[in-house]
Coordinates of C-alpha atoms and ligand atoms in Angstrom, one line a residue:
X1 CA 106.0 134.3 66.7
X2 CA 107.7 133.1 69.9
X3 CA 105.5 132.6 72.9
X4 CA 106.6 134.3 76.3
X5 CA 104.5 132.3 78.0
X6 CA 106.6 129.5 78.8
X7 CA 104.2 126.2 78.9
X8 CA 105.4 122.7 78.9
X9 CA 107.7 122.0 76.1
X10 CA 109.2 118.5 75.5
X11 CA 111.1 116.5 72.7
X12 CA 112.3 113.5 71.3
X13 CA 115.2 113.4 69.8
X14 CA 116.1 110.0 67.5
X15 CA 119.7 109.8 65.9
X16 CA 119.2 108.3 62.9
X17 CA 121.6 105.1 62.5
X18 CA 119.6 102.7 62.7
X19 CA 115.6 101.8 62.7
X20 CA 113.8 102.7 65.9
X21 CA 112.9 99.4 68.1
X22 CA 110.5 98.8 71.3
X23 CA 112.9 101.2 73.4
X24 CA 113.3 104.1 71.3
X25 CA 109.1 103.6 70.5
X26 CA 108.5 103.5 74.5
X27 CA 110.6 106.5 75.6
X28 CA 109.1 108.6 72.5
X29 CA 106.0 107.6 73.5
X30 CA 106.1 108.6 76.9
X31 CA 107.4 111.8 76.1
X32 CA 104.6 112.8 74.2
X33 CA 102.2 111.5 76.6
X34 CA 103.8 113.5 79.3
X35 CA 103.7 116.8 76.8
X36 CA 100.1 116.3 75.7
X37 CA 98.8 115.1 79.2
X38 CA 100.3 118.9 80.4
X39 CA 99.2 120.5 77.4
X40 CA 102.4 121.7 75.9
X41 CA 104.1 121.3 73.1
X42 CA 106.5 118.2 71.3
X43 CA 109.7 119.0 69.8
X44 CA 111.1 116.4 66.7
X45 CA 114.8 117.0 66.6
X46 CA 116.9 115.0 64.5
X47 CA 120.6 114.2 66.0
X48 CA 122.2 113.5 63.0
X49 CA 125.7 115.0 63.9
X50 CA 127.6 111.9 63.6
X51 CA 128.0 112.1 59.6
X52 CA 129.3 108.7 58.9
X53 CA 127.0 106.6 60.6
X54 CA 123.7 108.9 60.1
X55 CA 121.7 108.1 57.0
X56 CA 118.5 109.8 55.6
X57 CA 116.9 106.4 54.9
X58 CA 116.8 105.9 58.7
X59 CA 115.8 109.4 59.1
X60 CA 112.3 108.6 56.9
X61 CA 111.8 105.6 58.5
X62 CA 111.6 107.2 62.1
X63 CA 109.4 109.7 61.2
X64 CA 107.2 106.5 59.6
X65 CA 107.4 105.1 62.4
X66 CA 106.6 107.4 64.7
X67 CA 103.4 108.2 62.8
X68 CA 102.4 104.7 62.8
X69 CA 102.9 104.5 66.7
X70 CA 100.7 107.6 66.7
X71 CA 102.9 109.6 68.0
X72 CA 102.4 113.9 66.8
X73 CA 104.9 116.4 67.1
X74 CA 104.3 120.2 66.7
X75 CA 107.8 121.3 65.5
X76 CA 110.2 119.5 63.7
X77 CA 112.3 118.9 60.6
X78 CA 109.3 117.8 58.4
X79 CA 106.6 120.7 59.4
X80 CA 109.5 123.3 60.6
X81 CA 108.4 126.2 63.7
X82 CA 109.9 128.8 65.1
X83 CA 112.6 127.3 67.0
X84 CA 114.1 126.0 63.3
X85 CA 116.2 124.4 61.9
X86 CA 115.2 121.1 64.3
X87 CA 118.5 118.8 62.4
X88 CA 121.5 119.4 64.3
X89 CA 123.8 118.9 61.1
X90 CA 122.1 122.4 60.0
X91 CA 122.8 123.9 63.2
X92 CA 126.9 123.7 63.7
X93 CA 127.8 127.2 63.8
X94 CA 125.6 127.6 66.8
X95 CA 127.3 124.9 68.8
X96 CA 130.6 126.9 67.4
X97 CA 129.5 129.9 69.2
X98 CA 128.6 128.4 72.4
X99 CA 131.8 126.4 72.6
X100 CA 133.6 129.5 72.5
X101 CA 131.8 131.1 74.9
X102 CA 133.1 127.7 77.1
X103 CA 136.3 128.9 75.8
X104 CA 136.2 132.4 76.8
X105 CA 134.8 131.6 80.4
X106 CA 137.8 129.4 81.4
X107 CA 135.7 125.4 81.3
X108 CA 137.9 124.2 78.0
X109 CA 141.2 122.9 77.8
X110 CA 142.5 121.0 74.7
X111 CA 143.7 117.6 74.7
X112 CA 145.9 115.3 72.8
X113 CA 144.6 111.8 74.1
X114 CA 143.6 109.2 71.8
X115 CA 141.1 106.8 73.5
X116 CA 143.7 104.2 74.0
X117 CA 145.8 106.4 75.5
X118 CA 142.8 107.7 78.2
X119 CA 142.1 103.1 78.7
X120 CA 145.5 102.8 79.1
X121 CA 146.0 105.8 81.9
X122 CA 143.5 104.4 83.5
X123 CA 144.3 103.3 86.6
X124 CA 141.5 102.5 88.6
X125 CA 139.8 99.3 87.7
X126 CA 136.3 100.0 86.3
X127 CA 133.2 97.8 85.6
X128 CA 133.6 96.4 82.5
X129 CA 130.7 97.8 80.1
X130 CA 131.6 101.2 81.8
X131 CA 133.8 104.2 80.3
X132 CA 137.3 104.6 81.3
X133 CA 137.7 107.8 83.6
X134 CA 139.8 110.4 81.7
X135 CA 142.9 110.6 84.5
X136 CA 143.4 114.9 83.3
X137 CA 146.8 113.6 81.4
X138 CA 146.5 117.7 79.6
X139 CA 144.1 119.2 82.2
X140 CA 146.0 122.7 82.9
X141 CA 145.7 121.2 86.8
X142 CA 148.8 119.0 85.8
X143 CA 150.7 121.1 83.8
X144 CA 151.3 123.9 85.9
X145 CA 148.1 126.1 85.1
X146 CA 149.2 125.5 81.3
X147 CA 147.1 124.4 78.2
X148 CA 149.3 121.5 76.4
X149 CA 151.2 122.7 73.5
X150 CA 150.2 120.3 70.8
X151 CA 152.4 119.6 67.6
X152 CA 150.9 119.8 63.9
X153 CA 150.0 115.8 63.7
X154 CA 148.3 115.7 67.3
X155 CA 144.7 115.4 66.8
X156 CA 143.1 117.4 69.0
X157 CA 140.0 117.3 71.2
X158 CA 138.5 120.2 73.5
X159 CA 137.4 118.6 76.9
X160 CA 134.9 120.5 79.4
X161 CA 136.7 121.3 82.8
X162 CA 135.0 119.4 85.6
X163 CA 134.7 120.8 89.3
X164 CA 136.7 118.2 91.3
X165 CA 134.9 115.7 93.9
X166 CA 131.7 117.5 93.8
X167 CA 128.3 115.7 93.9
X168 CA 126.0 116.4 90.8
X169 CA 122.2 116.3 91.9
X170 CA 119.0 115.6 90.6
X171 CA 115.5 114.8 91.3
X172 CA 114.6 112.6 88.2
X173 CA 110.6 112.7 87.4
X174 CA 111.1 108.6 87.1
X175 CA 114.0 107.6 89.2
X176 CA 113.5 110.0 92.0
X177 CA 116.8 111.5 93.4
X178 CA 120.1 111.1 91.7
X179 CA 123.6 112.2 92.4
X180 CA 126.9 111.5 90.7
X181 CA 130.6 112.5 91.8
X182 CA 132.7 113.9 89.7
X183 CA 135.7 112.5 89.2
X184 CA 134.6 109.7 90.5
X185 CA 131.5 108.6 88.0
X186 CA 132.6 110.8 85.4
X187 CA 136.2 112.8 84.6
X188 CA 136.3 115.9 82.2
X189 CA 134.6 115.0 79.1
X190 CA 134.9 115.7 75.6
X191 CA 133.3 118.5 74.1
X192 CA 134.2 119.3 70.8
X193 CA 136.0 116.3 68.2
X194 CA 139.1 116.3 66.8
X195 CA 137.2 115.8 63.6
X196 CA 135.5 119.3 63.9
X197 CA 132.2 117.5 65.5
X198 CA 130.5 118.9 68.4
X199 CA 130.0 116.4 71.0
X200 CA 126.4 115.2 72.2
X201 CA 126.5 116.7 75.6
X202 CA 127.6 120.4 73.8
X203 CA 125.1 119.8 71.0
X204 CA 122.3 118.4 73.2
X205 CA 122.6 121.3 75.9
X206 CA 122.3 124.2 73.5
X207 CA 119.2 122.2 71.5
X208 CA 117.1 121.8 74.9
X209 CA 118.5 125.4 75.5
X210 CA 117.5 127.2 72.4
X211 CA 114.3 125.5 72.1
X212 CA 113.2 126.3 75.8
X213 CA 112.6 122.6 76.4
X214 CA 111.3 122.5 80.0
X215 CA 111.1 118.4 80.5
X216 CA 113.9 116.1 78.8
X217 CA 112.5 113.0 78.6
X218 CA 115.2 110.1 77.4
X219 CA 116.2 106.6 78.2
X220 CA 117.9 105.9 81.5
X221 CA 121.0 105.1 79.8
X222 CA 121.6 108.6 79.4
X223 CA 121.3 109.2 83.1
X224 CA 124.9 110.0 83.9
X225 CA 124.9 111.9 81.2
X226 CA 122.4 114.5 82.9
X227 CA 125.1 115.3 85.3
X228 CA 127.7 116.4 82.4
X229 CA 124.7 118.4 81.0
X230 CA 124.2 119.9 84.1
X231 CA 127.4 121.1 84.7
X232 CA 127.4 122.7 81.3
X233 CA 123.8 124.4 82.1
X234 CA 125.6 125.8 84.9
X235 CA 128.8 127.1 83.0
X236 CA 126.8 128.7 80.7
X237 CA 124.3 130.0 83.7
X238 CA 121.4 128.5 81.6
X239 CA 118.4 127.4 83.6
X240 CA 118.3 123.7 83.7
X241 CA 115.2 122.2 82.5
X242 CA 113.5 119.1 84.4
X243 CA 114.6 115.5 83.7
X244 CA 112.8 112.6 83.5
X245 CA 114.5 109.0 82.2
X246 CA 112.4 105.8 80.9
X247 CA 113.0 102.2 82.3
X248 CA 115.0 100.4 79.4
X249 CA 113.9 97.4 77.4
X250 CA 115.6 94.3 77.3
X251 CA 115.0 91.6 75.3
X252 CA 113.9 87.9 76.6
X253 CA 117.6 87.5 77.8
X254 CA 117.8 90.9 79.9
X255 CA 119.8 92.7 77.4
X256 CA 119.1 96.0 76.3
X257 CA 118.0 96.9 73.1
X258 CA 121.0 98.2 70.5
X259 CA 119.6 99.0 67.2
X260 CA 121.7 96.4 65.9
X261 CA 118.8 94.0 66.7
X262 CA 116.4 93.9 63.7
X263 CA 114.4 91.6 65.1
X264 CA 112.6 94.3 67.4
X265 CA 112.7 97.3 65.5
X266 CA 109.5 99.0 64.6
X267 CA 109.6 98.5 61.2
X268 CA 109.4 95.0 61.3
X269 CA 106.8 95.1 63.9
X270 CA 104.5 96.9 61.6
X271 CA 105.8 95.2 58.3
X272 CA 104.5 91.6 60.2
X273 CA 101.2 93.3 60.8
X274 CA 101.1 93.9 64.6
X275 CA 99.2 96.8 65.7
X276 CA 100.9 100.2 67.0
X277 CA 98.1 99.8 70.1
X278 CA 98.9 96.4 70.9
X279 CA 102.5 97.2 71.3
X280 CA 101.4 100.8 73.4
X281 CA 99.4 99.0 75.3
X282 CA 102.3 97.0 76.7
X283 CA 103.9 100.3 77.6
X284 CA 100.7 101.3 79.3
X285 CA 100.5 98.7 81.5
X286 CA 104.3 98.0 82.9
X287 CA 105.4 102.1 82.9
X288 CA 102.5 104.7 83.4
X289 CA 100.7 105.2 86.3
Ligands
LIG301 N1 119.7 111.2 70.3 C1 119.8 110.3 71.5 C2 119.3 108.9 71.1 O1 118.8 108.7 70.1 C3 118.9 110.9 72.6 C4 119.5 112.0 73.2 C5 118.7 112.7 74.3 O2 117.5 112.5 74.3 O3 119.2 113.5 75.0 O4 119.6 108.0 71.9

């Protein structure tokens, strides 16, 4: 039975391609300190939409993982709850439906560019390590009010409309305010994959949606990212949840953490016999006050 008393509810949300390391283990961890410090409720969601690269191996091994760390959850894909199913490979035709409400309301226009084609329209230099800005090559804006007309061996991907030159804001629960301009940080973005996938920011919007998540707790890296979701939040006059982002780890060099580095992943932490508390108390002491 759903509860209509609407306490805290928070998630975490792994996407299983690789073994968890020290960054996924601190973020998860702080989420479900924040949830069980306000009483609420933890969401497990598995982000497994990216079929090629997702594998159930490293699916079992997060929820090891996770366990060891210590961390509980009170719905997911293992025990189920009334928000189900918590996979988002299981839950496609629901992203289907919202993208076509996107569709229907005017924010979705499709678009024939292949990434080398939105690098190479890009004019304005960017920081390398940052995404190319998508210049609107088949925005309706510039063709005459038009979608483009694509031809049978165009592969075609559905990009979200953004408002032009507008400031995004935020009050982060870590990083205090944020704000990003559009066109600026971020150009209309992909929303739904040539290759019939939904994107993250479609996918990720209606999860925290459908689930009532009240706090998204995630790794600053996905920072910008809040902006996108917001805008969709607000397309689909949703009521946007509250956002908090963890510091990132780096390694001994400064670099952040990929799950290409075996080294640091959990499981090799625990397979060399360190303790889960040794490596929570590190957390502990550098990001909770
Ligand atoms: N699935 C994403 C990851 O593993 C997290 C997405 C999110 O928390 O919004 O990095």
């Amino acid at each position: 039975m759903k509860n209509n008393i609407i306490t805290y509810r928070g998630r975490i949300a792994p996407t299983p391609t690789g073994h968890l390391h020290l960054g996924h283990a601190q973020t998860f961890w702080i989420a479900a300190k924040r949830a069980s410090d306000s009483g609420g409720k933890l969401i497990y969601r598995s982000e497994d939409l990216d079929y090629q690269r997702c594998k159930q191996e490293y699916h079992e091994s997060a929820i090891d993982d996770l366990h060891w760390l210590g961390i509980k959850w009170n719905e997911g894909p293992d025990i189920g709850g009334p928000y189900k199913p918590y996979t988002q490979s299981e839950r496609k035709n629901r992203y289907r439906k919202v993208f076509k409400e996107l569709q229907l309301r005017g924010f979705v226009y499709p678009c024939k560019c292949s990434r080398k084609d939105v690098a190479e329209a890009t004019t304005a230099p960017h920081k390398s390590g940052s995404e190319p800005l998508y210049p609107g090559t088949c925005s309706p804006i510039n063709n005459q009010g038009q979608d483009i007309i694509p031809n049978k061996k165009d592969k075609i991907n559905w990009r979200f409309r953004i408002p032009e030159g507008e400031y995004i804001e935020f009050e982060d629960g870590y990083f205090g305010a944020q704000r990003y301009l559009t066109n600026k940080d971020f150009g209309d973005f992909v929303i739904w994959r040539h290759d019939d996938i939904p994107s993250y920011q479609l996918a990720v919007v209606t999860d925290d949606h459908d689930m009532q998540i009240t706090e998204v707790v995630r790794g600053a890296d996905l920072l910008k990212c809040t902006a996108r979701q917001i805008l969709l939040y607000r397309a689909l006059e949703w009521s946007i949840p509250k956002f908090y982002h963890c510091p990132l780890v780096t390694d001994l060099n400064g670099q952040r953490l990929a799950k290409r580095s075996n080294a640091l992943s959990l499981l090799s932490m625990r397979k060399s016999g360190l303790s889960a508390q040794s490596i929570i108390n590190n957390f502990e002491l550098k990001n909770i006050e």
